[in-house]
XYZ file of C-alpha atoms in Angstrom:
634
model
C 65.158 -24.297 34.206
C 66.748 -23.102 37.358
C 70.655 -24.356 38.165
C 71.061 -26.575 40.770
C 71.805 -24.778 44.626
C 72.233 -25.719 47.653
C 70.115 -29.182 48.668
C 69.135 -29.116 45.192
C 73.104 -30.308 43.859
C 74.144 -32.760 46.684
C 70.929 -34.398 44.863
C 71.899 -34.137 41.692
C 75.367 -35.635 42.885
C 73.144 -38.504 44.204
C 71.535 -39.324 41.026
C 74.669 -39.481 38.969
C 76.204 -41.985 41.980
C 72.798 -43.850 40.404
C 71.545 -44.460 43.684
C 71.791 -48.000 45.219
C 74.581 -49.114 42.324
C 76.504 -45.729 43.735
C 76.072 -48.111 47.308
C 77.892 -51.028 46.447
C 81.204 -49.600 46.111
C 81.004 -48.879 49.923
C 81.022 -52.618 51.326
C 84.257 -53.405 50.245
C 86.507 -50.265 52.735
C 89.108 -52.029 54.544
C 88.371 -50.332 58.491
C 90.315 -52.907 60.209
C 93.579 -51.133 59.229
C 92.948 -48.357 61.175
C 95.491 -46.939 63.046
C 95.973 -48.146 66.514
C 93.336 -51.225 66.460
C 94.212 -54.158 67.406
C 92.249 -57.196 66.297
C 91.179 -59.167 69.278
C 88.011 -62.162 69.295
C 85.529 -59.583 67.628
C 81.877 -58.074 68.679
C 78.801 -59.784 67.422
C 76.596 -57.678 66.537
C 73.009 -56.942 64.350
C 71.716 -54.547 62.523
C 67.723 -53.237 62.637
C 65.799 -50.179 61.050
C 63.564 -48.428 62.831
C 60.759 -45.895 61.536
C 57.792 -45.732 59.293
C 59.826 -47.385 56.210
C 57.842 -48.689 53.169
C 58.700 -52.517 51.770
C 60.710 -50.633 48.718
C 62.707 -48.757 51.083
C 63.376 -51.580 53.308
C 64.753 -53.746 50.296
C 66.956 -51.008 49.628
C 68.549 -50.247 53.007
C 69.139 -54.137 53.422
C 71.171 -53.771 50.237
C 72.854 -49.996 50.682
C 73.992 -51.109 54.612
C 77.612 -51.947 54.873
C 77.165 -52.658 58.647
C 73.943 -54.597 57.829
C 75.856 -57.060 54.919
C 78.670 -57.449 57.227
C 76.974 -58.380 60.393
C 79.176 -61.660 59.463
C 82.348 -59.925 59.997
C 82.419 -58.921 63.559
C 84.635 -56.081 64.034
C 87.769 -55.671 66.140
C 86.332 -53.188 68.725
C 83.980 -50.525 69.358
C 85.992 -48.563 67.845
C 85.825 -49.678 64.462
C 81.805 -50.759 65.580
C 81.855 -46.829 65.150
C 82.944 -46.195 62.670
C 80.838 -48.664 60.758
C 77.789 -47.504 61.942
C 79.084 -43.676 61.548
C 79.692 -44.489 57.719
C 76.333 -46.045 57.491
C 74.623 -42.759 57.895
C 75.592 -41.282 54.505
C 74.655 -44.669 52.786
C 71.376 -45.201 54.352
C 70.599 -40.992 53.644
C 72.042 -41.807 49.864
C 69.122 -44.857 50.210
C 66.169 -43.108 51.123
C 67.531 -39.607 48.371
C 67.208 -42.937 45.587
C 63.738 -42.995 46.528
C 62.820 -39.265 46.415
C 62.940 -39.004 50.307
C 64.961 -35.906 50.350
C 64.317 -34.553 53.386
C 64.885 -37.775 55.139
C 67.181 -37.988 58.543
C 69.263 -40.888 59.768
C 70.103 -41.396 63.538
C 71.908 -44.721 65.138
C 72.757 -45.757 68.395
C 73.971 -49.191 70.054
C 72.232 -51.360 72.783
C 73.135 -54.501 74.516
C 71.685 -57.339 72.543
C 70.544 -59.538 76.023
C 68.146 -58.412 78.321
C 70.206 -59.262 81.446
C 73.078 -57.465 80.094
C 71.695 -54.411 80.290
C 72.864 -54.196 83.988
C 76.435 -54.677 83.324
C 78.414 -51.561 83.393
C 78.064 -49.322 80.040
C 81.066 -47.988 78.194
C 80.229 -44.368 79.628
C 80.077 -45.938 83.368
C 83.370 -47.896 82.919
C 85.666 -50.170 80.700
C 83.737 -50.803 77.732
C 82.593 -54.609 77.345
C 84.464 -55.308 74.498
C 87.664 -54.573 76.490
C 86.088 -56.279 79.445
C 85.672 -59.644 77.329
C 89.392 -59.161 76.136
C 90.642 -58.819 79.488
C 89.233 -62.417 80.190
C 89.572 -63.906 76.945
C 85.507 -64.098 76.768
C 83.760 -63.477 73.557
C 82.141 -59.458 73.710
C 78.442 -59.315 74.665
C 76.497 -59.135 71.297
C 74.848 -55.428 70.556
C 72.336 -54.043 68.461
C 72.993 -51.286 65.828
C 69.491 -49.772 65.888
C 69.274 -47.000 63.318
C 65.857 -44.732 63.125
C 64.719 -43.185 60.165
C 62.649 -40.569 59.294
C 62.091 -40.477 55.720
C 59.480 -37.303 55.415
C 57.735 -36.770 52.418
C 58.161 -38.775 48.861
C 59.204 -35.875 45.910
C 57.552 -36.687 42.913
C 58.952 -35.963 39.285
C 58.153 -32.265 38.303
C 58.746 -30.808 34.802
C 60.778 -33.626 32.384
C 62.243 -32.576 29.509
C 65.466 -33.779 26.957
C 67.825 -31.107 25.463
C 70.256 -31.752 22.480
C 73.803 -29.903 22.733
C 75.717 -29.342 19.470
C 74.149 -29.550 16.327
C 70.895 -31.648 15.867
C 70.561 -32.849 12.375
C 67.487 -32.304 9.772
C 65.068 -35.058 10.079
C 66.276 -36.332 13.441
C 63.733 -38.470 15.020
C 64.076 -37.187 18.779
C 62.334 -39.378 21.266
C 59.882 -37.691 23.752
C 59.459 -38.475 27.512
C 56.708 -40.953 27.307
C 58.974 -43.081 25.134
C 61.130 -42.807 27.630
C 59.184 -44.641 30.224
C 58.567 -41.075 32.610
C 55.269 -39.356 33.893
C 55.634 -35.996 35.390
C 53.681 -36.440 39.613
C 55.078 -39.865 39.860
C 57.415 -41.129 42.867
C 60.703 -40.334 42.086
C 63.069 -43.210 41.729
C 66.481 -42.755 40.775
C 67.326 -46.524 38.868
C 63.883 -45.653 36.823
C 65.837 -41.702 35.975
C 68.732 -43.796 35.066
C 67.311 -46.494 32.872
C 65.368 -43.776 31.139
C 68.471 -42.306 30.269
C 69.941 -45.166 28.659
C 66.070 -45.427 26.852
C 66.773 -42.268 25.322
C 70.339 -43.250 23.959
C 69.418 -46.826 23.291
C 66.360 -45.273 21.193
C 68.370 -42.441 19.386
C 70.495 -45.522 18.329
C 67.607 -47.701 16.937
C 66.776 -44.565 14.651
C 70.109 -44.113 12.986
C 72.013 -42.016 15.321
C 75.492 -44.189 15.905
C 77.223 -41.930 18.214
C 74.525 -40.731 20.591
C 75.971 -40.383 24.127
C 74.056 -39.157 27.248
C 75.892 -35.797 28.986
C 75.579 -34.800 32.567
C 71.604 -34.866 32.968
C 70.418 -31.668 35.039
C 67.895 -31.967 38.638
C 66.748 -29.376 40.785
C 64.227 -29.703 44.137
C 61.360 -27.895 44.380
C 61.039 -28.266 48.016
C 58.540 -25.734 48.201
C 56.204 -28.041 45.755
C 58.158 -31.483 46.512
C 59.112 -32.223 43.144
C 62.107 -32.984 41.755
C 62.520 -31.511 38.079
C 65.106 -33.470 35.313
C 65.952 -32.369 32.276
C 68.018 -35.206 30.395
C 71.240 -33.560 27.838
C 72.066 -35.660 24.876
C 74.307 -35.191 21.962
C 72.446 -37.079 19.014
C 75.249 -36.710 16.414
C 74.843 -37.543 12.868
C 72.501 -39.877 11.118
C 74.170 -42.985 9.472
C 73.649 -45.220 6.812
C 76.233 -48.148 6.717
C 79.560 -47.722 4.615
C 81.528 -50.730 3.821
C 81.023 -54.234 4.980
C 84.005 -56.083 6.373
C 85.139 -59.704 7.225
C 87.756 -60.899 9.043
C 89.311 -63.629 10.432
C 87.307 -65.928 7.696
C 90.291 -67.956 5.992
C 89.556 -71.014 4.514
C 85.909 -70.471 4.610
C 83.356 -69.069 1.084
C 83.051 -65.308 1.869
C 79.571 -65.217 -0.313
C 78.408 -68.052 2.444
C 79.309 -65.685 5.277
C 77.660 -62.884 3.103
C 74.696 -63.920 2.310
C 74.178 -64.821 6.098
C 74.245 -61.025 6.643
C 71.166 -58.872 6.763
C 73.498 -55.487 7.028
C 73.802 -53.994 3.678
C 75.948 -51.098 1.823
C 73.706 -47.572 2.093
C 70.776 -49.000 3.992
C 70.006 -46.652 7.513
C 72.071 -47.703 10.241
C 70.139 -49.615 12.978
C 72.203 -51.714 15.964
C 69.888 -54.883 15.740
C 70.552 -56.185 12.153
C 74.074 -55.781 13.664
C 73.490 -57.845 15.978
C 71.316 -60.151 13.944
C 74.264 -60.027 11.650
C 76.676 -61.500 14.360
C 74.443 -63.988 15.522
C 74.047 -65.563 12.338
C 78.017 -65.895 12.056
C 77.977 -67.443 15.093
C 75.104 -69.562 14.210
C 77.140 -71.409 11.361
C 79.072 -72.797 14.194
C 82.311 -72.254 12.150
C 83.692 -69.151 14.719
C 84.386 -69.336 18.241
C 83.271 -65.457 18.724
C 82.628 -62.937 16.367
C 82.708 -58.948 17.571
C 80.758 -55.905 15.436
C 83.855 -52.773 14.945
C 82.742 -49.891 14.112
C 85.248 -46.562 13.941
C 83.796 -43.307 16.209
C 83.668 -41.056 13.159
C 81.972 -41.745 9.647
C 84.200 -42.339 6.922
C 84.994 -39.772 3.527
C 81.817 -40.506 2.162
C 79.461 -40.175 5.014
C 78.795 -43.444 5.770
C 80.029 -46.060 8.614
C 81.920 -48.702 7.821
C 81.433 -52.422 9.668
C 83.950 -54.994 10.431
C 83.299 -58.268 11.551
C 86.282 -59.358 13.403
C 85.911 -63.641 13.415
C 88.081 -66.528 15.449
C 87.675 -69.812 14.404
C 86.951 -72.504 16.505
C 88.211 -75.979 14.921
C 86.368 -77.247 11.886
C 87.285 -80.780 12.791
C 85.911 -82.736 16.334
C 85.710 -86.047 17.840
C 83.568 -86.882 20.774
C 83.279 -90.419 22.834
C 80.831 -91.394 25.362
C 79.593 -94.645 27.512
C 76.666 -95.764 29.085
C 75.168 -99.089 31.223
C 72.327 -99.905 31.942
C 71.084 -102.819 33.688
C 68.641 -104.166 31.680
C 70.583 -103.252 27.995
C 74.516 -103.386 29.356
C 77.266 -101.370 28.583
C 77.209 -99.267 25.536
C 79.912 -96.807 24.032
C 79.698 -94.439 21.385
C 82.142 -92.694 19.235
C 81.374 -90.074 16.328
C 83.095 -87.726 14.280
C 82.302 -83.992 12.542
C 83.620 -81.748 9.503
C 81.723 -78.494 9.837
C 83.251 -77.221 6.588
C 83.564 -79.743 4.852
C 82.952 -78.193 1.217
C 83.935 -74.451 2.352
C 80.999 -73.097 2.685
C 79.280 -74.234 6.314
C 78.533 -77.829 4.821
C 78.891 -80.392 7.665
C 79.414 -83.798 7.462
C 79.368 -86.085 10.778
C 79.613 -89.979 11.532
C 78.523 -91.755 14.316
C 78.865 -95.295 15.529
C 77.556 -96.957 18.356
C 78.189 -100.811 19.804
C 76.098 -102.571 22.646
C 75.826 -105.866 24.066
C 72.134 -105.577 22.223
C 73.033 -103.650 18.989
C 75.547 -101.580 16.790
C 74.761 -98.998 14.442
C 76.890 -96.839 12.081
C 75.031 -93.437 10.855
C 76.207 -90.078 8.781
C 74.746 -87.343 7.778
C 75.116 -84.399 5.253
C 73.806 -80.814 5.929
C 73.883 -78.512 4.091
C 73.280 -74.361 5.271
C 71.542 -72.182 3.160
C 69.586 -74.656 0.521
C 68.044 -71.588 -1.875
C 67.829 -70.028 0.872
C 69.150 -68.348 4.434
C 66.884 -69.914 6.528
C 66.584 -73.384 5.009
C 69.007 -76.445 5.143
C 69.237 -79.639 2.677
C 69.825 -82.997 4.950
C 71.189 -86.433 3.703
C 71.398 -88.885 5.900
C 71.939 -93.054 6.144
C 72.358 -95.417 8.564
C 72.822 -99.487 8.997
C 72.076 -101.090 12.405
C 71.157 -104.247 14.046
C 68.996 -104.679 17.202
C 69.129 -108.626 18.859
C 66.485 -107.292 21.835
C 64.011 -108.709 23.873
C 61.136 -108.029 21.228
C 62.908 -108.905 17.984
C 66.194 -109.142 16.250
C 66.191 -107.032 13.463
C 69.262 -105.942 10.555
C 68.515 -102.462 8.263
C 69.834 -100.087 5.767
C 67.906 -96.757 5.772
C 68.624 -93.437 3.269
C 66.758 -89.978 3.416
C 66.655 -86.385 2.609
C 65.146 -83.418 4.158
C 64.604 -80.097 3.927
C 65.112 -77.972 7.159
C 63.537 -74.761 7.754
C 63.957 -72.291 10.030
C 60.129 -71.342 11.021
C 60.974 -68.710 13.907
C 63.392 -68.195 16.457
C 64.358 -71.495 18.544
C 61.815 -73.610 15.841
C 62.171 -75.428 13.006
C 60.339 -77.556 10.964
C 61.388 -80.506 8.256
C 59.872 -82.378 5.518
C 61.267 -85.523 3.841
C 61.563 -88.486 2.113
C 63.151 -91.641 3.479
C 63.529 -95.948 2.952
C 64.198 -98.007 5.220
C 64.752 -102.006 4.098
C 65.048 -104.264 6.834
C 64.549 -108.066 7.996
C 62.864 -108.287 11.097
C 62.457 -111.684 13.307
C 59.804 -111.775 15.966
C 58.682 -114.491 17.737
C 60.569 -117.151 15.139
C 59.129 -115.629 12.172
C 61.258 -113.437 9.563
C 60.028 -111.005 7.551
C 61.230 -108.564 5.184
C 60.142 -105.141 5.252
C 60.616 -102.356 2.328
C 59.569 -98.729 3.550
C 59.295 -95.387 2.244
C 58.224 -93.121 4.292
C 57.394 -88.818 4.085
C 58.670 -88.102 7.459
C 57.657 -84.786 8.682
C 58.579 -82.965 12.148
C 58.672 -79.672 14.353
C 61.399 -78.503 16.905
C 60.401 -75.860 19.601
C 63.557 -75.168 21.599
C 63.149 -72.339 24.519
C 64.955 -73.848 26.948
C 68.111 -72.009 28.562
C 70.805 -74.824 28.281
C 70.565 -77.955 25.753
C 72.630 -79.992 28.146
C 71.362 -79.209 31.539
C 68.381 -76.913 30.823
C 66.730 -74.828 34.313
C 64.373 -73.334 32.835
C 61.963 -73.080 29.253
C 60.535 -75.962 26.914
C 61.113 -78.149 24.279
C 58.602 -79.995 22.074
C 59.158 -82.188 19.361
C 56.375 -83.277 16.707
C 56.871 -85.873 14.377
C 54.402 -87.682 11.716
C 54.276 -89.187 8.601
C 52.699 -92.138 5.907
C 54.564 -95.357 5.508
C 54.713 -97.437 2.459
C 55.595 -101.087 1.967
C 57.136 -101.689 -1.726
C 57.734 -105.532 -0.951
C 54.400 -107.041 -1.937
C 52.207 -106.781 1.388
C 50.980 -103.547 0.767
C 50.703 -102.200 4.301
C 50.172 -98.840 4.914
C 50.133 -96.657 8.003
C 50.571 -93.610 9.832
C 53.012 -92.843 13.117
C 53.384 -89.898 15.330
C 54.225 -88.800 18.127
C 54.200 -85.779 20.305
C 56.453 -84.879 23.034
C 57.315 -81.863 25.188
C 59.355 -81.380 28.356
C 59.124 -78.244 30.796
C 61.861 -77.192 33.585
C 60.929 -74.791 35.882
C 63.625 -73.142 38.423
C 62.212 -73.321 41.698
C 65.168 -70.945 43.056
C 66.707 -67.708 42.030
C 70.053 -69.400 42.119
C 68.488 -72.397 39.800
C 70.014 -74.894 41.815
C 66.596 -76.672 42.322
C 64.840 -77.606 39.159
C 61.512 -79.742 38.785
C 61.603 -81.212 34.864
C 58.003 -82.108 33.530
C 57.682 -84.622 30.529
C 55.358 -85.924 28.171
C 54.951 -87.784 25.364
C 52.091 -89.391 23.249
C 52.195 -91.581 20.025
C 49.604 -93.270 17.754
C 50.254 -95.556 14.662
C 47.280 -95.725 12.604
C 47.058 -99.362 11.452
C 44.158 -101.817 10.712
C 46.282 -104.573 12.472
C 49.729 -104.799 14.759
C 50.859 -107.369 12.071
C 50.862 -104.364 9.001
C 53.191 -102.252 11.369
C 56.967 -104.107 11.056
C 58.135 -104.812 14.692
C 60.841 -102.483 15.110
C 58.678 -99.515 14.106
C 55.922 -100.037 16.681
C 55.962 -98.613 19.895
C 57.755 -99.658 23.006
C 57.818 -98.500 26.781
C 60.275 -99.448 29.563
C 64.021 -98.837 30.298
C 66.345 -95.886 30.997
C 64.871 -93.320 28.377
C 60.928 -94.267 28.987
C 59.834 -95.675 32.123
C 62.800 -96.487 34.731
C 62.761 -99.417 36.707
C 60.742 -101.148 34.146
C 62.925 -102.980 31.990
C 64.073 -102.357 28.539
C 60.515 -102.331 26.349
C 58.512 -104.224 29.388
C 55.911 -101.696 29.673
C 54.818 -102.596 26.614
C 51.893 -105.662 25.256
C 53.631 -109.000 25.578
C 53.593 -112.583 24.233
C 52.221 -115.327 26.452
C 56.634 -115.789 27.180
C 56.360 -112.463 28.606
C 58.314 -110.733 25.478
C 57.068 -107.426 24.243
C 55.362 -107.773 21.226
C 54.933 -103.717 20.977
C 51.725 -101.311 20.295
C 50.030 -98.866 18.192
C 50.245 -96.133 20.896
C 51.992 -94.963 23.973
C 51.854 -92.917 26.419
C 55.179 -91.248 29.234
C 55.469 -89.393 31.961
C 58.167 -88.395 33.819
C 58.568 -86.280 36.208
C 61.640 -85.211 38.509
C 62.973 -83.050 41.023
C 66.865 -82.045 40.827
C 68.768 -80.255 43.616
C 72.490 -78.952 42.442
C 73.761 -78.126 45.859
C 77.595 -78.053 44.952
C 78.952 -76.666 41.419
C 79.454 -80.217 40.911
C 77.706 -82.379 42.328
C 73.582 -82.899 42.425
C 71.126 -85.072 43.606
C 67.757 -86.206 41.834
C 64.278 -87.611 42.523
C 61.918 -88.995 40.317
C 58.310 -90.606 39.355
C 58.312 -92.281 35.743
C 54.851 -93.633 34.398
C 54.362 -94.910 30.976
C 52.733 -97.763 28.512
C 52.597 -99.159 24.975
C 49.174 -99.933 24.179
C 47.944 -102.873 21.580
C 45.402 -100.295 19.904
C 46.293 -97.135 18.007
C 43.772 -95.081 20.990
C 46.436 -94.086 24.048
C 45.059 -95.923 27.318
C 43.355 -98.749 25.785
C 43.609 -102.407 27.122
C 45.931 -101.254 29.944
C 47.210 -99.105 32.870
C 50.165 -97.196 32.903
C 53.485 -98.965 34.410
C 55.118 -96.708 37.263
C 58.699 -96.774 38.176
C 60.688 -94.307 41.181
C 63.908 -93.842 42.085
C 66.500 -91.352 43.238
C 70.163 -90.481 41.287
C 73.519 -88.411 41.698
C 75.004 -85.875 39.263
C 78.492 -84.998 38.740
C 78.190 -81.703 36.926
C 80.920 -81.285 34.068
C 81.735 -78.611 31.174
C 79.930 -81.091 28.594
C 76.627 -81.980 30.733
C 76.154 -83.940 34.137
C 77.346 -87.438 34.484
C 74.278 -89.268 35.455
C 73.390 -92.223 37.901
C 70.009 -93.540 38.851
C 68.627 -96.198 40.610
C 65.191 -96.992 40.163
C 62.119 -99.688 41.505
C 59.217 -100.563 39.639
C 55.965 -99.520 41.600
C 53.572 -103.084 41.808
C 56.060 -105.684 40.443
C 54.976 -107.745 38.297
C 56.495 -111.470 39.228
C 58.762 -113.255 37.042
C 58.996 -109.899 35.005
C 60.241 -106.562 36.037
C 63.632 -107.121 38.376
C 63.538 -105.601 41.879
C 65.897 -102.641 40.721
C 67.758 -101.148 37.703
C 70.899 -98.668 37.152
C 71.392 -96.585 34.642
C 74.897 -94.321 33.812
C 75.349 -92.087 31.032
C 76.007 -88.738 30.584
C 73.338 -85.881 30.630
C 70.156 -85.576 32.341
C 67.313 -88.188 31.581
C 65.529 -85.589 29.544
């Protein structure tokens, strides 16, 4: 291949400037400190493109114009106008060379912006207007930058090719140019060159080559044929296996624990992603604040390349406190407590308590990572509560255990065993229930943010068989399905609309097998809002939820974050327990609406809505309700 003359290396110099990211640098020049400028009120002024410019050229220009993204910033006087527009030229030529336009020209001038200024004197005839509108103290008549391109012909990519400088070893695996992403006749484009470059290094990489680094790739026109030929130069260096394995930063913790999270290994082919993999299932232990993959720039004695995984801990020990009220279930605070190594090796132990002016409960739980094996978890948990609510007063002990597995990324699924003994009142009768249940669930996670997700879904399955030991021998089956979408209706994700549903079934022969406080209730701040607390639900001839054998919510709402802080929300919540285990049986779905404010913090928005129920029901549902708690509604 030919060296680079003439055109053919001010191109090349353009493609290592990598086009439009080569651009950016040139917004931020300082031109008001020129010599012998002084500021005065500024010209207004905008900016069009003339010529027969394609959409993907026009994006670009908009981006690669300094006087364009500063139309804003009105400058001090023609002079400086000038120079703007002057520097604009080599930008805008740099533009259209990104896009294989190579034999593109740029031209500018300046016109009055207003029609009936175009009689006023011009700067050639007389004092220009800017000095005119000083001289008076007016602002300066607005002008137009108009700049007129010519772009000419597109050059398409000619002959592609990759050479290897220094010494290539046996058996490298050398990528080729369709792996690369490249087709010889297409249009060039210079960010596509570029990314293929990093392609080839990122590749070389994946197939055991540590230290491969791109050199200074080689382009030459062929104006002649309009084609623009690239050969791309890499040094591959050696291929690796991995040398010794290395933790630090681990005190205090069970090195086999961390270990056996790791799927590097001693002597196996060196390969960035189990790296990474590596790294992320530090982090995923939640013991380390960060964790960062060394690696030394030369193999070690033996040939090999040693790792080191350089760990901070974050604390092992936390405490965390929140409130909430809610009209229709009053104020509620919570407070809970967490060991995340408790035992040394990733166990975690955490408490949590939790006092209303309609219950208290006191729950713990024991997990523990890497139950026979990596991606599996043993859970223990227990709780005692008691609920004095509208539908029942009720006073339980529960234990279970669970296995946890991780199924695939962002899901996991659990299977368990758990009994629950509790004394239930409903309606002036008391009853004592004993029940083991097989609880069994699924957790799909793909949202972006667990707090304050934008964007992604969440679903959560759960089903299982329940079991009375105390002499009635009920039996029955509950589950429930739920999933919530967000979508971003902005590229800035300041506007969000959040989707949710969620459908549940207990398969009984009667209401009366089915203890009250496991049936299903609708109504209140985390179901339907502005229905009250569990009154979208089948009630007694005193207008007190009795509960049902299947429900149905939906919730939608819109939420606008206009500040960093603060957002606004609207919303439409619809929902109903049913009397029969079939969804939409006996009954229509109750509808609440209402709008809310966020305060946006580092630990999830602060939350207040204010809701109505749609067709009131007299001597029932109240005319509004207010909820406050932190984190969104779902």
């Amino acid at each position: 291949m030919r060296a680079c003359r003439g055109i053919g290396r001010r191109i090349c110099r353009s493609l290592v400037l990598a086009g439009l990211l080569a651009l950016a640098g040139c917004a931020g020049e300082d031109e008001e400190g020129l010599p012998g400028v002084e500021t005065g009120p500024g010209i207004p002024y905008t900016v069009t493109f003339e010529g027969p410019i394609s959409d993907e050229l026009a994006a670009l220009l908009d981006q690669a114009s300094v006087t364009k993204n500063e139309e804003d910033r009105p400058p001090a006087d023609e002079l400086v106008l000038t120079q703007r527009a002057r520097r604009d030229i080599d930008n805008l030529t740099r533009a259209m060379h990104s896009l294989g336009y190579y034999d593109g020209t740029v031209q500018w001038r300046d016109e009055l912006a207003e029609p009936e200024a175009a009689a006023a004197p011009s700067p050639a005839a007389g004092a220009a207007p800017a000095a005119q509108a000083e001289a008076t103290g007016e602002t300066p008549p607005a002008r137009r930058l108009i700049f007129t391109l010519e772009p000419g012909r597109r050059y398409h990519l000619g002959q592609l090719g990759i050479e290897v400088v220094g010494k290539e070893p046996a058996g490298a695996d050398l990528p080729t140019i369709r792996d690369l992403g490249l087709e010889a006749g297409e249009p060039v484009d210079a960010q596509r060159i570029l990314d293929a470059e990093q392609r080839l290094v990122r590749l070389l990489r994946e197939r055991g080559h540590p230290f491969a680094t791109a050199e200074e790739r080689r382009a030459e026109l062929d104006q002649s044929q309009a084609t623009l030929d690239v050969t791309f130069v890499v040094d591959v260096g050696p291929i690796a296996r991995f040398g010794e394995i290395t933790l630090t930063g681990i005190e205090g913790i069970d090195e086999r624990f961390l270990r056996g999270r790791l799927t590097v290994h001693e002597n196996e082919p060196f390969t960035p992603a189990v790296l990474e993999e590596s790294r992320r299932e530090l982090i995923d232990t939640q013991l380390f604040a960060t964790v960062q993959v060394v690696t030394p720039d030369q193999l070690d004695a033996t040939g090999r390349l040693p790792v080191t995984f350089e760990a901070t801990q974050r604390a092992q020990r936390s405490i965390a406190a929140g409130a909430r009220y809610r009209t229709d279930e009053g104020l509620g605070v919570s407070l809970s407590w967490e060991h995340r190594n408790f035992f040394g090796a990733g166990e975690r132990v955490s408490l949590s308590g939790l006092v209303s002016a309609e219950r208290y409960a006191l729950s713990g739980q024991f997990r523990k990572p890497d139950f026979f094996s990596r991606r599996q978890s043993l859970l223990i948990d227990g709780s005692i509560s008691h609920e004095d609510v509208e539908a029942y007063t009720s006073d339980s002990i529960q234990l279970g255990a669970a296995i946890e597995r991780r199924l695939a990324n962002r899901m996991t699924g659990t299977l368990g065993v758990a009994y629950r003994l509790s004394n239930v009142e409903q309606a002036g009768e008391r009853e004592t229930y004993g029940l083991v249940s097989f609880p069994a669930g699924l957790d799909w996670d793909t949202t972006d943010n667990i707090l304050d997700p934008t964007r992604g879904g969440r679903m959560i399955l759960n089903a299982g068989p329940y079991f009375d030991t105390l002499g009635s021998g009920a039996a029955f089956v509950k589950a429930r399905s739920t999933y919530s979408h967000y979508f971003s209706l902005t590229r800035s994700r300041r506007v969000v609309l959040a989707l949710r549903g969620s459908i549940g079934t207990i398969t009984a022969d009667n209401i009366d097998d089915v203890p009250p406080d496991e049936r299903f209730y609708a109504g209140g701040g985390g179901s339907v809002r502005g229905i009250g607390f569990q009154l979208a639900s089948p009630l007694d001839s005193n207008d007190d939820p009795i509960g049902g054998l299947s429900i149905v919510e939906l919730n939608s709402e819109l939420r606008w974050r206009f500040t960093d802080t603060i957002g606004m929300v609207a919303f439409l919540d619809a929902g109903s327990a049913f009397a029969d285990p079939t969804p939409f049986s006996g009954g229509d779905l109750r509808l609440g609406a209402g709008i809310g404010a966020r305060y946006y913090t580092p630990i999830g928005p602060v939350r207040l809505d204010v809701a109505v129920p749609l067709d009131r029901r007299k001597g029932i549902d109240d005319a509004y309700q207010v909820y406050v708690s932190i984190g969104q509604a779902f």
